[in-house]
Short mmCIF file of C-alpha atoms in Angstrom, two decimals:
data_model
loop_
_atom_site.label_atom_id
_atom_site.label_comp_id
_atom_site.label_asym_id
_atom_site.label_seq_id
_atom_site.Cartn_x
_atom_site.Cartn_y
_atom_site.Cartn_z
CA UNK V 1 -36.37 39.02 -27.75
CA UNK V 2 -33.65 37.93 -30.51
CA UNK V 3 -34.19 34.53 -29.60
CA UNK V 4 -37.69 34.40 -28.78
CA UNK V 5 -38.67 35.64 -32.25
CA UNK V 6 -36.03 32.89 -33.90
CA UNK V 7 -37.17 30.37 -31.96
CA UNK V 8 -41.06 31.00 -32.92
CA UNK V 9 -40.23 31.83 -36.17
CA UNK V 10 -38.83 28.29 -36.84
CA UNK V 11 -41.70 26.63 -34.85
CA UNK V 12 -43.75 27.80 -38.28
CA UNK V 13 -41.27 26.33 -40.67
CA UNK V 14 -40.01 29.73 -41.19
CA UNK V 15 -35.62 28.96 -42.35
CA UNK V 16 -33.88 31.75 -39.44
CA UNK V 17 -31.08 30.79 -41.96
CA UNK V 18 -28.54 33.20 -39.96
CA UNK V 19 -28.03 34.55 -36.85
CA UNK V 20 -25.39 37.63 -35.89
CA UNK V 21 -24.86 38.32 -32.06
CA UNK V 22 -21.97 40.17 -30.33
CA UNK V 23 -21.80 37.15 -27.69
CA UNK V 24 -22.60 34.04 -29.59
CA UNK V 25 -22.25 31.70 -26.41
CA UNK V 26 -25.84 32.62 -25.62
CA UNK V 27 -27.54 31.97 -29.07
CA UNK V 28 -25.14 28.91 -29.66
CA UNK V 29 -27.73 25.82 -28.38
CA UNK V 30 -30.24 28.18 -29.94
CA UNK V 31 -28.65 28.32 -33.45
CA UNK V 32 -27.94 24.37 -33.40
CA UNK V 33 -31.70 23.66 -32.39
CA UNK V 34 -33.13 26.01 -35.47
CA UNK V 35 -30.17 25.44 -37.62
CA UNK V 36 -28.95 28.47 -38.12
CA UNK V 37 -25.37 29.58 -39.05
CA UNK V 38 -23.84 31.78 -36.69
CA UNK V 39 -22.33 34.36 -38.68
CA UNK V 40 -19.02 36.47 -37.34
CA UNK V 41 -19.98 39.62 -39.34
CA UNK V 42 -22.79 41.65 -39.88
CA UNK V 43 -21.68 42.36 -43.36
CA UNK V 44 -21.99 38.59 -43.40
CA UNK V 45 -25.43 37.96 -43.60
CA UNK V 46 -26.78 36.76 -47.05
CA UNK V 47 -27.90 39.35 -49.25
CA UNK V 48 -31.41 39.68 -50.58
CA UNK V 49 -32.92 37.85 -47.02
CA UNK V 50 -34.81 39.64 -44.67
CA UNK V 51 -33.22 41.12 -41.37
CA UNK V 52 -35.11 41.28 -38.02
CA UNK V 53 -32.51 43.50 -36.24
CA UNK V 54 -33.43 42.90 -31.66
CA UNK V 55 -30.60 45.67 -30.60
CA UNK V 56 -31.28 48.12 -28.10
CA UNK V 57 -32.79 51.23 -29.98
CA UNK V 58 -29.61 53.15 -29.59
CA UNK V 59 -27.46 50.82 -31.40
CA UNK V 60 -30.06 50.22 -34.24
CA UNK V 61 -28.70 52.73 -36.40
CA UNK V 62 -25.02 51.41 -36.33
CA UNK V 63 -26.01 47.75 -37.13
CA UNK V 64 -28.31 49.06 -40.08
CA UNK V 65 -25.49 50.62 -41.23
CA UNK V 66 -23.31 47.04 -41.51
CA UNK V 67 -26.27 45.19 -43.18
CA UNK V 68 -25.91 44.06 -46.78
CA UNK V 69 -27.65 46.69 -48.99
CA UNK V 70 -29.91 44.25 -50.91
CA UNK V 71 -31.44 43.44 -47.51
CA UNK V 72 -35.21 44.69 -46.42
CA UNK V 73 -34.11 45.15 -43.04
CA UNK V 74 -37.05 45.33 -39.88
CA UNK V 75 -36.49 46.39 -36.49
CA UNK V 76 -38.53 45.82 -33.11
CA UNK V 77 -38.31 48.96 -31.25
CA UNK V 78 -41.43 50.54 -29.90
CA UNK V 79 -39.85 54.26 -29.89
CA UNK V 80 -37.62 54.70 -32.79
CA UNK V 81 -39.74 56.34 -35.85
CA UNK V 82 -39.08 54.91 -39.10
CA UNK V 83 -37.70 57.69 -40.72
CA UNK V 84 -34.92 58.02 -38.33
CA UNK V 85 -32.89 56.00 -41.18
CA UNK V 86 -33.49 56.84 -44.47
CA UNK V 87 -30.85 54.74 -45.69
CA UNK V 88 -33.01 51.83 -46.75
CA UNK V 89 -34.99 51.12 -49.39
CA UNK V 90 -37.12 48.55 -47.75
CA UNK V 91 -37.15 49.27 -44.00
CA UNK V 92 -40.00 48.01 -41.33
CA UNK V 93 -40.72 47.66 -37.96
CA UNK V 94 -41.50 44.58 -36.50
CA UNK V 95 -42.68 45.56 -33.24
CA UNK V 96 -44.21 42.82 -30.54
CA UNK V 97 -45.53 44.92 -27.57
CA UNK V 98 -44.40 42.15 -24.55
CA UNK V 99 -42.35 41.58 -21.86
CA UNK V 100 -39.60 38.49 -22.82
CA UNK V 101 -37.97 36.30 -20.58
CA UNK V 102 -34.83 34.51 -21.35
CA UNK V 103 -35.47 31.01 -21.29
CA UNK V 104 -39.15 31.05 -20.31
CA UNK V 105 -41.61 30.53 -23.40
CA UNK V 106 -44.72 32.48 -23.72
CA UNK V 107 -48.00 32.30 -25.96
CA UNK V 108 -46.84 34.78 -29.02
CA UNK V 109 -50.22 33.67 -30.31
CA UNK V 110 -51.89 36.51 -28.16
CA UNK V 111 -48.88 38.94 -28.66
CA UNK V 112 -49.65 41.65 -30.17
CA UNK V 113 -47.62 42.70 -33.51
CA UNK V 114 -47.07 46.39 -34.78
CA UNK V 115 -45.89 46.49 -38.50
CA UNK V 116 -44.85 49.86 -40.09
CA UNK V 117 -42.80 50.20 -43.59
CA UNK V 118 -41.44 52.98 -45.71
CA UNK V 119 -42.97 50.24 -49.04
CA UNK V 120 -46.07 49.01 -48.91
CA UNK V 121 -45.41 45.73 -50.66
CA UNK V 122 -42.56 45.03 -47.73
CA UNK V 123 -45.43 46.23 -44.93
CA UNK V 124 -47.77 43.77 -46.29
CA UNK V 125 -44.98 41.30 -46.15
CA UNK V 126 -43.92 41.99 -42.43
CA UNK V 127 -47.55 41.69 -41.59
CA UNK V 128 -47.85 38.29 -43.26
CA UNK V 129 -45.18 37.51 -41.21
CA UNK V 130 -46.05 38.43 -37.64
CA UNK V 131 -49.43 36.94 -38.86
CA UNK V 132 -47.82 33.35 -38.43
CA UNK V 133 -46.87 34.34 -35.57
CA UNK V 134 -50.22 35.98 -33.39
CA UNK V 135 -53.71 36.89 -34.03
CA UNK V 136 -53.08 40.26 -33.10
CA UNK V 137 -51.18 42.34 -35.91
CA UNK V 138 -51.93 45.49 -36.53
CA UNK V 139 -50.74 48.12 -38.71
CA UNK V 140 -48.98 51.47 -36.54
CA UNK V 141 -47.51 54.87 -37.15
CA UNK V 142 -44.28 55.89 -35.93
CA UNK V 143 -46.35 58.24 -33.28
CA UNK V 144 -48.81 55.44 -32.21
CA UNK V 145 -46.46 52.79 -31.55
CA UNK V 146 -44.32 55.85 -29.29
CA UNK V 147 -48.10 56.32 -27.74
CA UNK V 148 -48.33 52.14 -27.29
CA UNK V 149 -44.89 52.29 -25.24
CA UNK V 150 -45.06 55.09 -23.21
CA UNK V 151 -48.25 53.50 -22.12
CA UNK V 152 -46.14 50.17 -21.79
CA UNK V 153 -43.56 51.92 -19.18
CA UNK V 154 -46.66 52.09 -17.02
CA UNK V 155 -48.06 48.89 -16.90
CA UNK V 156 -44.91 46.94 -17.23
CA UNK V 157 -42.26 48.83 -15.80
CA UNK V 158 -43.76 51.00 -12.97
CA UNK V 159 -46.08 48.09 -12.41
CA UNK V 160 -42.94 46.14 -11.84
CA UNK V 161 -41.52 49.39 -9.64
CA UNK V 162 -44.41 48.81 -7.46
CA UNK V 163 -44.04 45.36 -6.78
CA UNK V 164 -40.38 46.36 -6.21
CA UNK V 165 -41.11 48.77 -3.59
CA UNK V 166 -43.57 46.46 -1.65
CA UNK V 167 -40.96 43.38 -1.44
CA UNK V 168 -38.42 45.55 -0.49
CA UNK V 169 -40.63 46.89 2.18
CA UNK V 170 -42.16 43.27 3.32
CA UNK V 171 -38.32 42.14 3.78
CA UNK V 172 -37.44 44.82 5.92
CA UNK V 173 -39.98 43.93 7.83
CA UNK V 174 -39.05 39.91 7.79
CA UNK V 175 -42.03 39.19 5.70
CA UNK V 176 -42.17 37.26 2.75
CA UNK V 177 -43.53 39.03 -0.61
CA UNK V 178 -44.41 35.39 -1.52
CA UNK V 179 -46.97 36.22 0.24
CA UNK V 180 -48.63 39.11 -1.98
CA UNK V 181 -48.12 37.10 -5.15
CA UNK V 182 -52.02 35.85 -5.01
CA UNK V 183 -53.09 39.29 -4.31
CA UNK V 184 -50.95 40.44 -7.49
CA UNK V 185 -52.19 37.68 -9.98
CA UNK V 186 -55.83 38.25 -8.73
CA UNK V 187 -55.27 42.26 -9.59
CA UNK V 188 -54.34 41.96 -12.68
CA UNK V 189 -56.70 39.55 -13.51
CA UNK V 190 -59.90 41.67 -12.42
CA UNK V 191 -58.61 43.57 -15.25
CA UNK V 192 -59.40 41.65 -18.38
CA UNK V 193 -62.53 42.18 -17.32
CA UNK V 194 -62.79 45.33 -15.13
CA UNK V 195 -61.87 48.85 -16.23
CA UNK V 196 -58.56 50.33 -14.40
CA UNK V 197 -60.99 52.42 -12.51
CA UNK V 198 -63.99 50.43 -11.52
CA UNK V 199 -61.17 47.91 -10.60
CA UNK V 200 -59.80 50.35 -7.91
CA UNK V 201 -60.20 50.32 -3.98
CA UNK V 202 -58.45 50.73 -0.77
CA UNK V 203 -57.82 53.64 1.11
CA UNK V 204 -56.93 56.60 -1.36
CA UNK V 205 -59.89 55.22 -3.49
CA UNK V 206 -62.15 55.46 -0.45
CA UNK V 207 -60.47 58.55 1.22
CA UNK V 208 -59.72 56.73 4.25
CA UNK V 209 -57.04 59.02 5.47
CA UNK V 210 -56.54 57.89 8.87
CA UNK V 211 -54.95 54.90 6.97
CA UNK V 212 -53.12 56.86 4.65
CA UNK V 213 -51.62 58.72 7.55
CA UNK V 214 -50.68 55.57 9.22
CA UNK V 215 -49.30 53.91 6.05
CA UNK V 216 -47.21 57.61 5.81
CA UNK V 217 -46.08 57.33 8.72
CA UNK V 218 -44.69 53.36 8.67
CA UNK V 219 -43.01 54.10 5.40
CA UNK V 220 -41.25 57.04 7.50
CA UNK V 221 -39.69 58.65 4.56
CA UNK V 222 -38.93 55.58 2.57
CA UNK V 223 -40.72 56.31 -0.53
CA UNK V 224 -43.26 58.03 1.31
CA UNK V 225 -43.38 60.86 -1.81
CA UNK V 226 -44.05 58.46 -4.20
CA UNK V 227 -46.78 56.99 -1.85
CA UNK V 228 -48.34 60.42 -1.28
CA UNK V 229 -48.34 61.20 -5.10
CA UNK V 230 -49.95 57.98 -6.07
CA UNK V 231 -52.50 58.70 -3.42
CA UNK V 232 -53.57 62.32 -4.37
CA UNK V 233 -53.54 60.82 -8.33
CA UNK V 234 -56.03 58.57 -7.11
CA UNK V 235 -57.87 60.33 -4.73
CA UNK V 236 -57.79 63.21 -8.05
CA UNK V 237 -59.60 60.34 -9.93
CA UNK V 238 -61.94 59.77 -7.66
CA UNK V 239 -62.98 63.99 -6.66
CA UNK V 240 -65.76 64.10 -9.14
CA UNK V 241 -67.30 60.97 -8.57
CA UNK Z 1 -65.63 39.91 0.61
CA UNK Z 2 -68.60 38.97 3.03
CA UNK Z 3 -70.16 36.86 0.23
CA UNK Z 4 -67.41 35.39 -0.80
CA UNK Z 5 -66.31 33.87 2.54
CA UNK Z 6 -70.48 32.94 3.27
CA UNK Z 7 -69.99 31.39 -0.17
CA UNK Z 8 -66.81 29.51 0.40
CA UNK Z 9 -67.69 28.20 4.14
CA UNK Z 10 -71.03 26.71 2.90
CA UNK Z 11 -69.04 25.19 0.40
CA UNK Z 12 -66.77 23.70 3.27
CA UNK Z 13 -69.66 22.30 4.78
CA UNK Z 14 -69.74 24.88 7.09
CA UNK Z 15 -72.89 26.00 8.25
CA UNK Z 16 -73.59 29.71 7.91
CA UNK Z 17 -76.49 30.06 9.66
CA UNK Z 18 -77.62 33.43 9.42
CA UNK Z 19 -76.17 37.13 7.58
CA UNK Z 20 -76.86 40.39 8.91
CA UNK Z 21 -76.36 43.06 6.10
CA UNK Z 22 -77.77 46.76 6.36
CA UNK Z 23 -78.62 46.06 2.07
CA UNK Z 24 -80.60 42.82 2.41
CA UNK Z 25 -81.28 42.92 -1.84
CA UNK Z 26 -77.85 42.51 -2.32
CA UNK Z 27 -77.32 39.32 -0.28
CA UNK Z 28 -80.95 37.57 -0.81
CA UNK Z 29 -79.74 34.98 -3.43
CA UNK Z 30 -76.70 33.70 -2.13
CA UNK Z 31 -78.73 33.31 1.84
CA UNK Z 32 -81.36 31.24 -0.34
CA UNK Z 33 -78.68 29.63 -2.27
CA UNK Z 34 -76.64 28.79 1.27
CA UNK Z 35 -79.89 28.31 3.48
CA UNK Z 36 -79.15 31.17 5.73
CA UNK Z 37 -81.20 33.38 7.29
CA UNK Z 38 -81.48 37.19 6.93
CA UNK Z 39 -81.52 38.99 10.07
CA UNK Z 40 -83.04 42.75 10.80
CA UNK Z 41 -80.77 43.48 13.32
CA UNK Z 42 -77.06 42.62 14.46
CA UNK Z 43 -78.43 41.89 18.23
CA UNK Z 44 -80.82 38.78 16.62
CA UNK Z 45 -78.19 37.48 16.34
CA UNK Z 46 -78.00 33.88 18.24
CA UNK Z 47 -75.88 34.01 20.79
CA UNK Z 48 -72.46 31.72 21.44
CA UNK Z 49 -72.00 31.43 17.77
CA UNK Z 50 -68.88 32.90 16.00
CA UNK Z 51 -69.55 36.17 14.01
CA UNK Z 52 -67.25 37.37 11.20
CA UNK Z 53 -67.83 41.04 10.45
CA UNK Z 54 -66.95 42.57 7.15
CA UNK Z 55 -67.18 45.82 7.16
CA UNK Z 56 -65.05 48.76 6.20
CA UNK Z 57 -62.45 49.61 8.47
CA UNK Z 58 -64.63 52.53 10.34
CA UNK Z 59 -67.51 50.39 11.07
CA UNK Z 60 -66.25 47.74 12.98
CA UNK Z 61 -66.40 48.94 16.49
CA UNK Z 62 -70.16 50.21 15.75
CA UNK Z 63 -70.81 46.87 14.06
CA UNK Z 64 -69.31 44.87 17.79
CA UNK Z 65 -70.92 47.05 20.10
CA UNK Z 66 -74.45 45.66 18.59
CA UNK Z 67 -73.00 41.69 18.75
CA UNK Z 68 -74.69 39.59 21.78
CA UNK Z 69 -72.24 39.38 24.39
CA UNK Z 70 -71.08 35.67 24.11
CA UNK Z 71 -70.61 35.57 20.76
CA UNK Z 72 -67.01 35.09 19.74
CA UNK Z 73 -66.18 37.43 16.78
CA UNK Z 74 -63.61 37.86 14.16
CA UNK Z 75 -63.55 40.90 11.76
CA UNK Z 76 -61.56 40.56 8.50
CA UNK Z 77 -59.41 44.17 8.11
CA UNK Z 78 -56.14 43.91 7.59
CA UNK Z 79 -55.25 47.70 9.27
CA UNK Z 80 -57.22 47.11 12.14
CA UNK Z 81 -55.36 46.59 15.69
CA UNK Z 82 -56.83 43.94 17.97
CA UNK Z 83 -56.22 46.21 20.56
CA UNK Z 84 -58.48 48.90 19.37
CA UNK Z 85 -61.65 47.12 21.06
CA UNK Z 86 -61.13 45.75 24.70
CA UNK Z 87 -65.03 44.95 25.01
CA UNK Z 88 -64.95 40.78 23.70
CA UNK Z 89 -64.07 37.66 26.07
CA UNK Z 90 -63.24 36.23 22.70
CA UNK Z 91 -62.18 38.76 19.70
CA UNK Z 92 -60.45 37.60 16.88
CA UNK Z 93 -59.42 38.82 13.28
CA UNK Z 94 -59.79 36.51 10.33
CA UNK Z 95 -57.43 38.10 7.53
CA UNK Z 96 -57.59 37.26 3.80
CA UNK Z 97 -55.06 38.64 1.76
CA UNK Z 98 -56.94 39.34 -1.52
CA UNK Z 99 -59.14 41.75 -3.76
CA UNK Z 100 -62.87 40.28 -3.74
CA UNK Z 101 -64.53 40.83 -6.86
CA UNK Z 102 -68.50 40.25 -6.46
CA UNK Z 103 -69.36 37.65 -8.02
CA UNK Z 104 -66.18 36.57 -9.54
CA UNK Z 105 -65.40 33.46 -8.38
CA UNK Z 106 -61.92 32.48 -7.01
CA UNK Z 107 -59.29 29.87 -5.71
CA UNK Z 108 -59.57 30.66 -2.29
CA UNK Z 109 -57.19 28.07 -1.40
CA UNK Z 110 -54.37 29.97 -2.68
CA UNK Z 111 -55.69 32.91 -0.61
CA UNK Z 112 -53.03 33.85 2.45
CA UNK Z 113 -55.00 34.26 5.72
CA UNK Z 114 -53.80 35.99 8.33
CA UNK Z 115 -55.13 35.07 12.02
CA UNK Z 116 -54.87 36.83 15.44
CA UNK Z 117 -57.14 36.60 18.91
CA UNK Z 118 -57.34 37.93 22.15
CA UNK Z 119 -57.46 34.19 23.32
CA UNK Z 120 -55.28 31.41 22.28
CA UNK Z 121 -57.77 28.73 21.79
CA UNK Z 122 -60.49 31.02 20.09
CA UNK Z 123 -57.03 31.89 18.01
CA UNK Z 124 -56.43 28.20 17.01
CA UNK Z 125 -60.03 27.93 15.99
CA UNK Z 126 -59.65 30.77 13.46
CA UNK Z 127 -56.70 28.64 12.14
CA UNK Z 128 -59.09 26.08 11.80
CA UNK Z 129 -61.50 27.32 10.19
CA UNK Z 130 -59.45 29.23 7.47
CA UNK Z 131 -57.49 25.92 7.04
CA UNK Z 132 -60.22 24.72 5.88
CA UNK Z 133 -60.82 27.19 2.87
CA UNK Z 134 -57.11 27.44 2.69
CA UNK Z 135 -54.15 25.74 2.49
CA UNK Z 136 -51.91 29.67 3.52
CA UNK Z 137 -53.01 30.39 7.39
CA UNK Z 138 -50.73 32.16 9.55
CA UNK Z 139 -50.85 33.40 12.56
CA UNK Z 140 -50.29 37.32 12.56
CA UNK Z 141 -49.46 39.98 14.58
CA UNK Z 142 -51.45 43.32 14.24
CA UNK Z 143 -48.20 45.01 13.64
CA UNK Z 144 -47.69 42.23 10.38
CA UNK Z 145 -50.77 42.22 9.24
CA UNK Z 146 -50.74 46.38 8.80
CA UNK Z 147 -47.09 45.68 6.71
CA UNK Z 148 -49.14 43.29 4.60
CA UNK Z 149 -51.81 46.00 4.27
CA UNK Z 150 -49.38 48.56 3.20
CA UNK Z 151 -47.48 46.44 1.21
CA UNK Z 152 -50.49 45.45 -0.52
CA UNK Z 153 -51.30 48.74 -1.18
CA UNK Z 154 -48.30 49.03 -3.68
CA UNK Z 155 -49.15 45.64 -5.24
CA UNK Z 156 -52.91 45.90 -5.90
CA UNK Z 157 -54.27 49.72 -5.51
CA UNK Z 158 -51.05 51.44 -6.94
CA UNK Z 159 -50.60 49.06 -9.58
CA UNK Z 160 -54.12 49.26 -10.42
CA UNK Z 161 -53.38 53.27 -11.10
CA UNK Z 162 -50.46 52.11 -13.24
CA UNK Z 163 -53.11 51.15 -15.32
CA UNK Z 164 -55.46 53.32 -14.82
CA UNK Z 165 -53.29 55.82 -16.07
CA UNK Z 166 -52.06 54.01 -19.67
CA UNK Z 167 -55.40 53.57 -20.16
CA UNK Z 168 -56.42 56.68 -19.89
CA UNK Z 169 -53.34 58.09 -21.94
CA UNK Z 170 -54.56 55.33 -24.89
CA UNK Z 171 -57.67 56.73 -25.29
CA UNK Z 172 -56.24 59.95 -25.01
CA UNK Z 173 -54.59 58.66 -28.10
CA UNK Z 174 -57.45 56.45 -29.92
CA UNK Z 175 -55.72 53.93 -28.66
CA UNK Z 176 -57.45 50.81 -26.94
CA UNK Z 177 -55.87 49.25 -23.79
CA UNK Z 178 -56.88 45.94 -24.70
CA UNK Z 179 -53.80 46.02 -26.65
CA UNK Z 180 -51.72 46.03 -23.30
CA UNK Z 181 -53.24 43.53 -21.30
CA UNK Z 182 -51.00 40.46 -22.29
CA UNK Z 183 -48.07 42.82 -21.51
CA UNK Z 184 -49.65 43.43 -18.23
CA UNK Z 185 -50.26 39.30 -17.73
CA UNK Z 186 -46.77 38.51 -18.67
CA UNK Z 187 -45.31 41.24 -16.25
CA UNK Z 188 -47.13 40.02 -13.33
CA UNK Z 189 -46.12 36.00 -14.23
CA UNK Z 190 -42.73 36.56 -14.63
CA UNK Z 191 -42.73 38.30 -11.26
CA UNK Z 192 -43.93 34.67 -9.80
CA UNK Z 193 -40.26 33.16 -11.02
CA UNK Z 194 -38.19 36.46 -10.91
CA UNK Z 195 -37.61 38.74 -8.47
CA UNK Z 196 -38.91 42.64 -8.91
CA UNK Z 197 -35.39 43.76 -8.94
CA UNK Z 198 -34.47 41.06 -11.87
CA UNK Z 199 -37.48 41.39 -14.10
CA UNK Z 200 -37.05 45.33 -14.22
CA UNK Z 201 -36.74 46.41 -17.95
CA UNK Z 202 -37.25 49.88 -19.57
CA UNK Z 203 -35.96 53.33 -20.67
CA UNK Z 204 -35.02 53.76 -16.44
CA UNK Z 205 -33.56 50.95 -15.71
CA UNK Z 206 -31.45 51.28 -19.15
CA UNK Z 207 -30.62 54.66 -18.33
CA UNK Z 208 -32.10 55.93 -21.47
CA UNK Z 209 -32.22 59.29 -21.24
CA UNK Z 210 -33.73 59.66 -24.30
CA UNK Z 211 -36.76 57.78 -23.91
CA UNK Z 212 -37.12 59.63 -20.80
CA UNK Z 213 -37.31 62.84 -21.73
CA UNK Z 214 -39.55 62.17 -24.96
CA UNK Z 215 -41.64 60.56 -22.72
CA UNK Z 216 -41.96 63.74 -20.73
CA UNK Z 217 -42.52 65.51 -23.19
CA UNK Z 218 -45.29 63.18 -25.07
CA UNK Z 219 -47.36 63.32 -21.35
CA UNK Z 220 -47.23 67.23 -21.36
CA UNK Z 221 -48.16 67.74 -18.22
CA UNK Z 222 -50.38 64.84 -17.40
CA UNK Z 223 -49.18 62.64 -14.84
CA UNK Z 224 -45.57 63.95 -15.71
CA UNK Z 225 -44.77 64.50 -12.09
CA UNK Z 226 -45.60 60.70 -11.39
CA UNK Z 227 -43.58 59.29 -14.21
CA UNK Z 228 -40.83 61.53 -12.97
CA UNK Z 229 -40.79 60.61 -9.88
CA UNK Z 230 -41.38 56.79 -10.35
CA UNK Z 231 -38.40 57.08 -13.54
CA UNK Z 232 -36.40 58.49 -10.39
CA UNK Z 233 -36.84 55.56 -7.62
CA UNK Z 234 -35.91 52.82 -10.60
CA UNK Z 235 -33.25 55.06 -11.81
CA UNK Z 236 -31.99 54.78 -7.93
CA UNK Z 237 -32.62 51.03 -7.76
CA UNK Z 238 -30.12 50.37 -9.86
CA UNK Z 239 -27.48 52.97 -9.20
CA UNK Z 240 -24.93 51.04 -7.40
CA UNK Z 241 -25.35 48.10 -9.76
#
């Protein structure tokens, strides 16, 4: 995400003036193509400049810590709540809810952007900032950006999870999941304009349990639980229709 | 589905003469539109032409039984074993692997079809015919083309409840899921490039136990068991990385 925001960032004449990593191999073309300076400390950075911290949420804390005091300081977690670190006199959040891909670019235009602060004046800044950025910033509590990834873990990763499960099932079966990957687009594309559940069919949705029993009975234990929960969940949806 | 493929033949320059539907109303614009003609009953029929039935899974014996004899006929179900009806000289099944939306238009000739017949030449003019809306025809073995069905259970109907279910938990929340969808797009394009098992991200896949269990806690009860057991199989996944 690091380098994502870095590399957007400079693609609106924003200076990413320096750049701290733990591996700097993998930002190295990166800091040469923004012109950054690759710094060897954290206590390096320039005082007084703004600090987008991308670390994994548990090691957010320790590299606030290391950060020139001077610094308003912003991280991009979706879970942590601001006031985990009360250290700061001008701490954000800088929070874009997406999926990033080393190496492959995406349209940050449509990303959305939650911005939190413990000072308004630095809030209004962050937002300012992601506003160069997308179209879609939006001011979020601690609690509703928590609410905006738990809801994340099920579209992206148990999405994903899904997907997982049917490749992994197609191969065992020498079938290709290439195969499925029209199916998938056209899903998820019925809903930017369908609700999740008008969008819904197929057996569980229907009740069709001769086919559940049969699709049950294929899967012969492997992830057959997880199929039969999903079901019910659906079929539950479905009961007062 | 049945419109869609009228639609799409016509299209193809193939004539579609004629559409037997038990809701005429809901197919009276597109027979116009195609120059087809509504039938009252499945035995007007004319005879020796090919018939492709779509109808749910349960119907298609009833739906053959009332087919004049020398009409070759395909159904479209993808759970459906050739075998289950012994009573056609010439019975084939004409497969598309993809969610229909009515009148949503869509590239059909990215659309995998899957083809099988009791008859080898009736067989190659299935193939024929769907090569001609499609440039993904395969021949198709009722055992395959149930592992496609199942598998495309997980990708479309079960990923579908993914959403279903963080959109429900957003407005649980006054939270509005339009905020996920480009999460959702991005998830499902990455999976064109990346394998499932690469493009995995998230609080189980990390380990992060902490996530986890606020997570729990935040869904109090609803759809707990699910992300549980979902958390679980990624959590697995990955153990012997």
């Amino acid at each position: 995400m690091g380098s994502h925001l870095a590399f957007e960032l400079d693609r609106q004449n924003i200076a990413v003036t320096h750049i701290y990593t733990r591996n700097q191999t993998n930002v190295k073309s990166l800091a040469t193509e923004i012109n950054a300076e690759l710094v060897e400390k954290i206590a390096d950075l320039p005082d007084d400049q703004l600090v987008i911290v991308c670390v994994p949420d548990s090691a957010i804390a320790a590299v606030i810590d290391h950060i020139p005091e001077n610094c308003p300081v912003a991280y991009t977690s979706g879970s942590t709540e601001l006031n985990s670190f009360s250290t700061k006199k001008r701490l954000g959040v800088f929070y874009p809810l997406q999926t990033f891909t080393k190496g492959v670019p995406l349209n940050i235009f449509e990303v959305p952007f939650f911005i939190e602060a413990n000072d308004d004046e630095f809030g209004r800044s962050l937002f300012d900032l992601a506003w160069l950025l997308s179209r879609k910033v939006h001011y979020a509590s601690s609690q509703e950006r928590k609410h905006l990834h738990l809801a994340a873990v099920w579209v992206n990763n148990f999405t994903n999870h899904m997907s997982f499960i049917a490749n992994e099932f197609l191969n065992s079966k020498d079938l290709d999941f290439e195969l499925l990957k029209p199916l998938l687009s056209e899903t998820v594309k019925k809903l930017q304009t369908e609700s999740p559940k008008e969008a819904q069919t197929g057996p569980a949705r229907r009740g069709d349990d001769s086919t559940i029993s049969a699709h049950l009975k294929e899967l012969s234990g492997h992830h057959e639980e997880l199929y039969r929960l999903i079901t019910d969940s659906i079929k539950k949806t479905y009961s007062n229709d």
